[in-house]
CSV table of C-alpha atoms and ligand atoms in Angstrom, one decimal:
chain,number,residue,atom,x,y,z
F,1,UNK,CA,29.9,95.4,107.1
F,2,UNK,CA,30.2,98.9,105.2
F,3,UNK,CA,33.8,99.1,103.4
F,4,UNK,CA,34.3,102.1,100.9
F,5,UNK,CA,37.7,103.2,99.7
F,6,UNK,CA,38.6,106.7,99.1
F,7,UNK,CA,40.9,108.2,96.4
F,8,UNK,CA,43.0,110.9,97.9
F,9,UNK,CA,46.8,112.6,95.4
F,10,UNK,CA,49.3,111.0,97.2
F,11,UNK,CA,47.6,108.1,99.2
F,12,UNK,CA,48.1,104.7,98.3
F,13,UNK,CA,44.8,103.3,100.0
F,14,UNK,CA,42.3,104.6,102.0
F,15,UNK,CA,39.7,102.1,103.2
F,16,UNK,CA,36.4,103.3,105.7
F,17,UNK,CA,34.6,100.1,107.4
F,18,UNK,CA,32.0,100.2,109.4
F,19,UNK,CA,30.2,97.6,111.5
F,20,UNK,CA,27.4,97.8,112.7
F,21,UNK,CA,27.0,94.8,115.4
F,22,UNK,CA,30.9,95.3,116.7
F,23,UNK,CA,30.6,99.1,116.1
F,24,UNK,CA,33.3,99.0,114.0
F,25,UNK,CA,34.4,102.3,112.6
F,26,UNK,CA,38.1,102.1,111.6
F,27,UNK,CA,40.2,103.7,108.6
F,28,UNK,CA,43.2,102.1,107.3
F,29,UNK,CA,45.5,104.0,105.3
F,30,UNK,CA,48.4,102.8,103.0
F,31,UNK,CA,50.6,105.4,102.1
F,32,UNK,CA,53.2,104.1,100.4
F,33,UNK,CA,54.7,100.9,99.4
F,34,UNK,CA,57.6,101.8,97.2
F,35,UNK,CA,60.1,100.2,99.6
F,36,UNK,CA,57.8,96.7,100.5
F,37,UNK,CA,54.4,96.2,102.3
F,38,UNK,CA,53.1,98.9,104.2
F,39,UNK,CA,53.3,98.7,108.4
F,40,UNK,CA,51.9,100.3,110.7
F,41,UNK,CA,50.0,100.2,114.5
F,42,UNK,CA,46.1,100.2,115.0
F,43,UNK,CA,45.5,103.0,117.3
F,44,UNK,CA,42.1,102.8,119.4
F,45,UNK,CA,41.4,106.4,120.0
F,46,UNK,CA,38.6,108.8,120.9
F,47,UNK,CA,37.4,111.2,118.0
F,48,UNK,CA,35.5,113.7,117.8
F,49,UNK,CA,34.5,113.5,113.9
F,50,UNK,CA,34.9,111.1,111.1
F,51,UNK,CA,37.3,114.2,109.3
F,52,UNK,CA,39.1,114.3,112.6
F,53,UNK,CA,39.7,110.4,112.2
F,54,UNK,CA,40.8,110.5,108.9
F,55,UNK,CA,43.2,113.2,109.1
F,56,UNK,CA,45.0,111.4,112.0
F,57,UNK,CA,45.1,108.1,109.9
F,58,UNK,CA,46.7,109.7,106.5
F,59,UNK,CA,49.1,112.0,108.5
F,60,UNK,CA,50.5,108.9,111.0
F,61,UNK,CA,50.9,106.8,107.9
F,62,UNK,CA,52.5,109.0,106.0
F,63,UNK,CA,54.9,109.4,109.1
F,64,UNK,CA,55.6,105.5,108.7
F,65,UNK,CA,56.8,105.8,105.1
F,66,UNK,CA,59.2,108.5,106.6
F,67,UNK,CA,60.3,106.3,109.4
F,68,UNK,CA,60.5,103.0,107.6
F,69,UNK,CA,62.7,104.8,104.8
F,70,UNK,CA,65.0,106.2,107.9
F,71,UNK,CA,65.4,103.2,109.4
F,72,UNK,CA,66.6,101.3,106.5
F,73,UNK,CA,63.4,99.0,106.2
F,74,UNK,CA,62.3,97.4,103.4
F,75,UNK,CA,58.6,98.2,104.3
F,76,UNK,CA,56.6,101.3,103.3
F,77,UNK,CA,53.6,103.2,105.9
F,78,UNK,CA,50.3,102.5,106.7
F,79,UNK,CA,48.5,103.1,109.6
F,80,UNK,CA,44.7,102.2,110.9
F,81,UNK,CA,43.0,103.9,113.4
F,82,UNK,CA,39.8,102.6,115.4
F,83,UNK,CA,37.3,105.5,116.9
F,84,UNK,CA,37.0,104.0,120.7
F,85,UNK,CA,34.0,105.9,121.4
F,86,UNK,CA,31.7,103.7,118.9
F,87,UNK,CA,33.2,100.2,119.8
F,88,UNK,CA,30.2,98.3,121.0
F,89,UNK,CA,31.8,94.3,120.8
F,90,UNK,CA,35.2,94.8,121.1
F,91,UNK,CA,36.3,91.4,120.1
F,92,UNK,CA,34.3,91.3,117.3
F,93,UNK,CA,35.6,94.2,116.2
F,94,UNK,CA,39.4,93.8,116.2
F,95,UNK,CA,38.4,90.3,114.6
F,96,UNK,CA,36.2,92.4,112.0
F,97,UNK,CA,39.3,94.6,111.3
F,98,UNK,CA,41.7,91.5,111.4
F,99,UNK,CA,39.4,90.2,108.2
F,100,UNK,CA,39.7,93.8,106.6
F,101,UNK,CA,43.7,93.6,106.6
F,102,UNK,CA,43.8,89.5,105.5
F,103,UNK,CA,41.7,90.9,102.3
F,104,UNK,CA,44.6,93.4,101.5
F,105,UNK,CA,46.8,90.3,100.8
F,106,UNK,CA,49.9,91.5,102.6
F,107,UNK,CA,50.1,95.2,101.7
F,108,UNK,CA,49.7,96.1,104.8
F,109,UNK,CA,51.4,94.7,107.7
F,110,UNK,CA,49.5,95.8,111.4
F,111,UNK,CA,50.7,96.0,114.7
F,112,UNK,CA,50.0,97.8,118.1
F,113,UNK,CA,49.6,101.3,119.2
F,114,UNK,CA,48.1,103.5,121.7
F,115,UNK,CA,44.9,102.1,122.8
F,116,UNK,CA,45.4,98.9,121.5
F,117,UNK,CA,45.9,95.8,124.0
F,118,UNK,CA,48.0,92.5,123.0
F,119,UNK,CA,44.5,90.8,123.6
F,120,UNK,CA,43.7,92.9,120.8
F,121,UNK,CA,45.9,91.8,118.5
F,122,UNK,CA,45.1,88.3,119.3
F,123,UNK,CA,41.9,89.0,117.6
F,124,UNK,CA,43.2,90.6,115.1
F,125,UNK,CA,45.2,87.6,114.4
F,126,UNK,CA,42.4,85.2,114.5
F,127,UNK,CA,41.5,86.4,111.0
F,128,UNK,CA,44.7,87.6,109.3
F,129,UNK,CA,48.4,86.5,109.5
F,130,UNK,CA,49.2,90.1,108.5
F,131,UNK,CA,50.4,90.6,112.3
F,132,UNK,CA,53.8,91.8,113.9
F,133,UNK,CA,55.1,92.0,116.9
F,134,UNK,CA,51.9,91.2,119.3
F,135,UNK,CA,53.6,90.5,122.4
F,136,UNK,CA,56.8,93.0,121.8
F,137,UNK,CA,57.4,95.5,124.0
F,138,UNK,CA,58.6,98.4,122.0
F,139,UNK,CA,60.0,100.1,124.4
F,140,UNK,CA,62.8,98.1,125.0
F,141,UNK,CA,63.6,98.2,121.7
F,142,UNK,CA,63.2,102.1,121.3
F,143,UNK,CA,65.9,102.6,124.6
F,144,UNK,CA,68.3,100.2,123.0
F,145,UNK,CA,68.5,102.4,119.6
F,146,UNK,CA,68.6,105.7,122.0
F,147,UNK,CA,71.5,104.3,123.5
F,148,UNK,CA,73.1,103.2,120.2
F,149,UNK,CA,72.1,107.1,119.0
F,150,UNK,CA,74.0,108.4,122.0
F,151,UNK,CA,77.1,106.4,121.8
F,152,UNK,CA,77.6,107.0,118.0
F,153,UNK,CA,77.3,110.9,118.4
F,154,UNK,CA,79.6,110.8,121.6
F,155,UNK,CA,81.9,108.3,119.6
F,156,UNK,CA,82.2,110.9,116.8
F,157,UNK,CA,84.1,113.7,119.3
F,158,UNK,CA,85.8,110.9,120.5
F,159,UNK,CA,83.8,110.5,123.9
F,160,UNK,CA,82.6,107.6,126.3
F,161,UNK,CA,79.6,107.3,127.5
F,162,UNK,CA,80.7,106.0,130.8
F,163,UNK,CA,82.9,109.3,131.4
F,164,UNK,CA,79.4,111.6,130.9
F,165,UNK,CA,77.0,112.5,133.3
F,166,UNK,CA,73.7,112.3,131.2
F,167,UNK,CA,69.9,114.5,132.0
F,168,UNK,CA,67.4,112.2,131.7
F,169,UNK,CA,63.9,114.0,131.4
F,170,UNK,CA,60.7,111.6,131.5
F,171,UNK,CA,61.5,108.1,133.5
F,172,UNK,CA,58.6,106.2,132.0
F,173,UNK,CA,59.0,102.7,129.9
F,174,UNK,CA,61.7,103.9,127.9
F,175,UNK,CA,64.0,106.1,130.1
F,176,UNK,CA,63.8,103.5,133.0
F,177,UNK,CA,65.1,101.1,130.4
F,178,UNK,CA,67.8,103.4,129.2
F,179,UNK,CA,69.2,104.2,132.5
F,180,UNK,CA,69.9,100.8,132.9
F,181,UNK,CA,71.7,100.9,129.6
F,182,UNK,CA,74.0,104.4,130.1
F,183,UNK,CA,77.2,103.5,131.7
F,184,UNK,CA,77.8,106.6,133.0
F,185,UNK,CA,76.5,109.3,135.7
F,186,UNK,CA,72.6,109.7,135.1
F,187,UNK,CA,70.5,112.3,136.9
F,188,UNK,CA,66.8,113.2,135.9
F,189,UNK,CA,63.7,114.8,136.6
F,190,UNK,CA,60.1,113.3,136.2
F,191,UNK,CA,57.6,114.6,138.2
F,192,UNK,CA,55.9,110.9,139.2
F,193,UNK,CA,59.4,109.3,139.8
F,194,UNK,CA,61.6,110.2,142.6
F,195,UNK,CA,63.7,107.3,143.9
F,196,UNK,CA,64.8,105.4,141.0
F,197,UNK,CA,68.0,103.0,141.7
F,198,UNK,CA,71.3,105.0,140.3
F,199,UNK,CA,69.5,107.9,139.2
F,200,UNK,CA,70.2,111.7,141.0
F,201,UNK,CA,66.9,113.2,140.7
F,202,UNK,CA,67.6,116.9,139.8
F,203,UNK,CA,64.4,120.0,139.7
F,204,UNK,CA,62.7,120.6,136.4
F,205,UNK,CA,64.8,124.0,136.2
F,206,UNK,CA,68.6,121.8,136.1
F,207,UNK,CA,67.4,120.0,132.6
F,208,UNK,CA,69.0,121.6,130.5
F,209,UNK,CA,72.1,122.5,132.2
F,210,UNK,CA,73.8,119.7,132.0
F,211,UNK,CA,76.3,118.9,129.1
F,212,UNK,CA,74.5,115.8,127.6
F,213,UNK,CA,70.3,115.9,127.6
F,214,UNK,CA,68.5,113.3,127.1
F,215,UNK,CA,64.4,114.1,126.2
F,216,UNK,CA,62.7,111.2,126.9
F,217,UNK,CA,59.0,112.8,127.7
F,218,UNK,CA,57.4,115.0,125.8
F,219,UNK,CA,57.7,116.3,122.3
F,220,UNK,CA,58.6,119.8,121.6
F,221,UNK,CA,61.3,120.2,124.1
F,222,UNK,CA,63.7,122.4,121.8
F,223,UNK,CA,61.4,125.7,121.3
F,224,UNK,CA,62.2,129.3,121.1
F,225,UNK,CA,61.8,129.5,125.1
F,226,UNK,CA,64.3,126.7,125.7
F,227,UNK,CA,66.9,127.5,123.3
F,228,UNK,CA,67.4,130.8,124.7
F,229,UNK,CA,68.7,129.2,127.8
F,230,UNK,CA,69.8,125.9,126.9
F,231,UNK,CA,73.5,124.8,127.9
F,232,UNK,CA,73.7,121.2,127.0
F,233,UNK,CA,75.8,120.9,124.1
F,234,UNK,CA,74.2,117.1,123.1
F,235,UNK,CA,70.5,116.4,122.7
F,236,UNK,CA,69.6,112.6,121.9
F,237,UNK,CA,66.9,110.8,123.5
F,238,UNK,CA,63.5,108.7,122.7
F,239,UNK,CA,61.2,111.9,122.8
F,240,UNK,CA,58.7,112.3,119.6
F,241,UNK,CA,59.0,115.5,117.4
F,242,UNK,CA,61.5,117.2,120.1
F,243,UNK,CA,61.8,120.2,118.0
F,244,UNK,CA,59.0,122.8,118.5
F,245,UNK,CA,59.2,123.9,114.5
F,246,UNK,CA,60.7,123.9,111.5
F,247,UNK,CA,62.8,127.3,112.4
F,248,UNK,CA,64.3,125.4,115.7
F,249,UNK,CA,65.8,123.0,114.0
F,250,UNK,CA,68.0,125.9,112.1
F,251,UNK,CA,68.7,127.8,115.3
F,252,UNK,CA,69.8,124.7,117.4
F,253,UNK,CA,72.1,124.5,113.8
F,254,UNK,CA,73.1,127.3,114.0
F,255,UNK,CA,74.1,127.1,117.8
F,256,UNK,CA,76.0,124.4,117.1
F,257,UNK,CA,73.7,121.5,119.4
F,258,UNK,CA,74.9,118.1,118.3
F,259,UNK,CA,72.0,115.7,118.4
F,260,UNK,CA,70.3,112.7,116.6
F,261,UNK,CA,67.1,113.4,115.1
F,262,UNK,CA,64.5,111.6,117.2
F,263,UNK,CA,63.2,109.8,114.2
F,264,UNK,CA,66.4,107.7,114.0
F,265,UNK,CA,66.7,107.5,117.6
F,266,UNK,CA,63.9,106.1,118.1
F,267,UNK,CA,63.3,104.0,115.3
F,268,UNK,CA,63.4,101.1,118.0
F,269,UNK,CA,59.6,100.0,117.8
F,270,UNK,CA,59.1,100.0,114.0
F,271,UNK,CA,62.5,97.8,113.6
F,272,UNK,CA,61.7,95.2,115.9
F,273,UNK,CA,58.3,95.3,114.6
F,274,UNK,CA,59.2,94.6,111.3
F,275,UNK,CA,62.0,92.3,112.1
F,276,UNK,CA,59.4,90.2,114.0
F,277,UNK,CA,57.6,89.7,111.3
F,278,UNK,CA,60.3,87.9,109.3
F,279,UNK,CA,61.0,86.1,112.5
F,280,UNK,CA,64.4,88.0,113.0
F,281,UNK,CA,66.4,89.2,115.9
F,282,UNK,CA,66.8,93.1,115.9
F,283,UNK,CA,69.4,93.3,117.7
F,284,UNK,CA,72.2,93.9,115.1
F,285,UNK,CA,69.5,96.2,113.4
F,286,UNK,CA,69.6,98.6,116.3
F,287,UNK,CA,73.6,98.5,117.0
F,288,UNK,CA,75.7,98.1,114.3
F,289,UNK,CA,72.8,98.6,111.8
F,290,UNK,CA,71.6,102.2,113.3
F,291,UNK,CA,75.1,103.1,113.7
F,292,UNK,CA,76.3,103.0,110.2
F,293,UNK,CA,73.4,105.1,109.5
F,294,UNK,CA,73.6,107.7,111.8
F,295,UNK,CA,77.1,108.3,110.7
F,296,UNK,CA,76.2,108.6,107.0
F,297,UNK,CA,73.5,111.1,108.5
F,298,UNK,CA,76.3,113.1,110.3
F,299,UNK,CA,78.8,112.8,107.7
F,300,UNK,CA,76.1,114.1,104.9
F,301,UNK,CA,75.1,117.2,107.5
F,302,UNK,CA,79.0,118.2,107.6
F,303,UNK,CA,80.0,117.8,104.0
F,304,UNK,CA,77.0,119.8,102.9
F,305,UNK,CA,76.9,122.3,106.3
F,306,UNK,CA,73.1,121.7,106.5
F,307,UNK,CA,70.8,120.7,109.8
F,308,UNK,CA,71.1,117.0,110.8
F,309,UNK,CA,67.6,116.8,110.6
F,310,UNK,CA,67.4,118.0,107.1
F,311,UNK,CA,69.9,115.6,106.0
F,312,UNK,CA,68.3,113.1,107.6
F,313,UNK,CA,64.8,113.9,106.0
F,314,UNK,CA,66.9,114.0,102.2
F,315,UNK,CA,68.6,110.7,102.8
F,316,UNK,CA,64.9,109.1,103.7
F,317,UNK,CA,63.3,111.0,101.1
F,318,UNK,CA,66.4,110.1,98.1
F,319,UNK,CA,65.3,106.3,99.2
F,320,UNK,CA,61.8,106.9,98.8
F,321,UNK,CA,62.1,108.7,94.8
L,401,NAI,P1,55.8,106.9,129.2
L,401,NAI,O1,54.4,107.5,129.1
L,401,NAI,O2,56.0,105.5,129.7
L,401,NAI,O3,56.8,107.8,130.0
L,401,NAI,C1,56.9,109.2,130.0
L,401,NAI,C2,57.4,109.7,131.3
L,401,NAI,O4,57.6,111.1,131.2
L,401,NAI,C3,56.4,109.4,132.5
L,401,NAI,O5,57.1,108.7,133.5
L,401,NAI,C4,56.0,110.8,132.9
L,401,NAI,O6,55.8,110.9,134.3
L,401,NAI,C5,57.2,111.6,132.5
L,401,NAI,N1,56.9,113.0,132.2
L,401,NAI,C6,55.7,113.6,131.9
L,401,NAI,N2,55.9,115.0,131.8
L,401,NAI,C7,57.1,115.2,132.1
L,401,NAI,C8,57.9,116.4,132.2
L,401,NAI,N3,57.4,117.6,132.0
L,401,NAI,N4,59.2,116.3,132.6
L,401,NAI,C9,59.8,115.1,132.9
L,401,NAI,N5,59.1,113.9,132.8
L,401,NAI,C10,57.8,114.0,132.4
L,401,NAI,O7,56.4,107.0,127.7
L,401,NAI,P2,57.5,106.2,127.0
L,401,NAI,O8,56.9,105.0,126.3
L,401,NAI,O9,58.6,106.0,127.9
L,401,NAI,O10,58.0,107.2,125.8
L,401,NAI,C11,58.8,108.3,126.1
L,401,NAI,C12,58.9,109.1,124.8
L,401,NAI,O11,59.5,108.3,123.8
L,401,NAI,C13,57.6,109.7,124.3
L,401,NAI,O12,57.9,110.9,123.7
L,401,NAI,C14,57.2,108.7,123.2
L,401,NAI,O13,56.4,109.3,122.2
L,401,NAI,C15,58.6,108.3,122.6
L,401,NAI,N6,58.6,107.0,122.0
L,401,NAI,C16,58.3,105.9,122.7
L,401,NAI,C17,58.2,104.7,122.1
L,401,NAI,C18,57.9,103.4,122.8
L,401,NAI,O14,57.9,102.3,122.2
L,401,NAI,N7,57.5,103.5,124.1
L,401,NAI,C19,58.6,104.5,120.6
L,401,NAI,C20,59.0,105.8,120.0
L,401,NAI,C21,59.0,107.0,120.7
């Protein structure tokens, strides 16, 4: 086995290894552990170059540190990354990689991620004890703090959710969990589900017409295009990076769209995750817990009449200095 460690401003750790009889060729990145051990999924991916790799690994971790400081945690972000095309023994390689993060003596926590199979982490956990949440699935966890998200921000105007009709886009693992959650009317669009139980499916064009939408899809779903037309008044739902860029975020501001920032709302996953590895029930963590916080979020965006994304980001970052 090859290891060499890198020395990048603002990185923690950056470890290369390499294995030749598994095929082995993985980065693990620490970011930061200001807060507690680092956490973080392995994702098995396909990449093009070694550069390609890398930059995926340091940006995802650094994204943890982020989220972990959001959600409360008293863990910081790491992240490791696995280049699928190379894997020869795959086995012996999450076993490999399992040996890599038992040497790191607890700084980094791993888990799952795209690509990555609880068989997997089975391996992995044949050689470290560095391991969390193997047979969770997160996205039960991720609905359950969208739905927490959504009643706190209807709770605020003094609203029920059982009295709104909601717009559910994307019915995959976590929206078909959700719907079961939301008490009230639910219609949604996904184009490869179209007779869900309690659910009026509605065209792509009605999504955001309703009063209350809930993005739980794909990411960039509040863009110049859409906010020119947009009529729901609430956005909150499970969808990565729903804002297209940085100027969206001041125009939906500016326009007045009350919403969550998605990584509070679905700070689900990395919760449970870390709670498992303490051996702790997160459900508290992802009602009362996540509550409080999202009204200290909404409070700070009102006193100081900025973005609730940008308070968001300065209440993670103050924890983080
Ligand atoms: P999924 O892949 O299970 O479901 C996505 C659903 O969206 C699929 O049913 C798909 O048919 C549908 N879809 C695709 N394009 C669409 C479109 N244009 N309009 C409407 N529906 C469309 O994904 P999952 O796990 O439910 O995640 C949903 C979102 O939540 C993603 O953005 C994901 O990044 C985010 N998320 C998920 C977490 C998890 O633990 N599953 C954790 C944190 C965030």
């Amino acid at each position: 086995m090859i290891s060499k460690e890198f020395i990048v401003d603002g990185y923690e750790r950056i470890i290369h290894i390499e294995h030749e009889v598994s095929g082995l060729d993985a980065f693990i990145v620490i970011h930061n552990t200001k807060l507690g051990p680092s956490i973080g999924g392995i994702r098995c991916h396909k990449y093009s170059s070694s550069e390609a790799q890398l930059d995926d690994t340091m940006r995802l971790s650094e994204g943890m540190t982020l989220k972990c400081a959001a959600a409360g945690l008293k863990y910081g972000g790491g992240k490791t990354t696995i280049n699928a095309i190379k894997i020869k023994d795959r086995s012996l390689a999450y076993q490999i990689l399992g040996k890599t993060v038992e040497e790191l003596k607890g700084s980094y926590i791993c888990a799952g991620d795209v690509g990555t199979t609880v068989e997997d982490l089975f391996k992995v956990k044949d050689a470290t004890e560095y391991v969390a949440g193997i047979s969770l699935d997160s996205s039960l966890p991720t609905a359950m703090g969208t739905h927490t998200s959504i009643k706190a921000l209807l709770k605020r105007d003094g609203l029920k959710t059982k009295d709104q009709t909601f717009t559910v886009q994307g019915l995959g693992k976590v929206g078909k969990h959700l719907v079961k959650m939301l008490d009230g009317k639910i219609e949604a669009y996904d184009p490869f589900v179209a007779d869900l139980d309690g659910v009026t499916h509605i065209e792509e064009s009605k999504i955001l017409q309703g009063k209350f939408y809930v993005p739980c899809a794909l990411g960039g779903v509040l863009n110049g295009f859409s906010l020119a037309s947009i009529k729901s008044e609430y956005v909150c739902g499970s969808a990565n990076n729903v804002f297209g860029t940085r100027k969206d975020i001041l125009t939906a501001h500016d326009m007045g769209i009350k919403y969550v920032p998605d990584f509070i709302t679905n700070c689900g996953g990395v919760i449970a995750v870390a709670l498992d590895f303490e051996n702790k029930d997160y459900k508290t963590a992802l009602t009362t817990g996540l509550t409080k916080r999202i009204n200290k979020i909404l409070d700070k965006a009102e006193s100081d009449n900025i973005p609730v994304q940008h308070a968001a980001e300065e209440l993670a970052n103050d924890r983080l200095k």
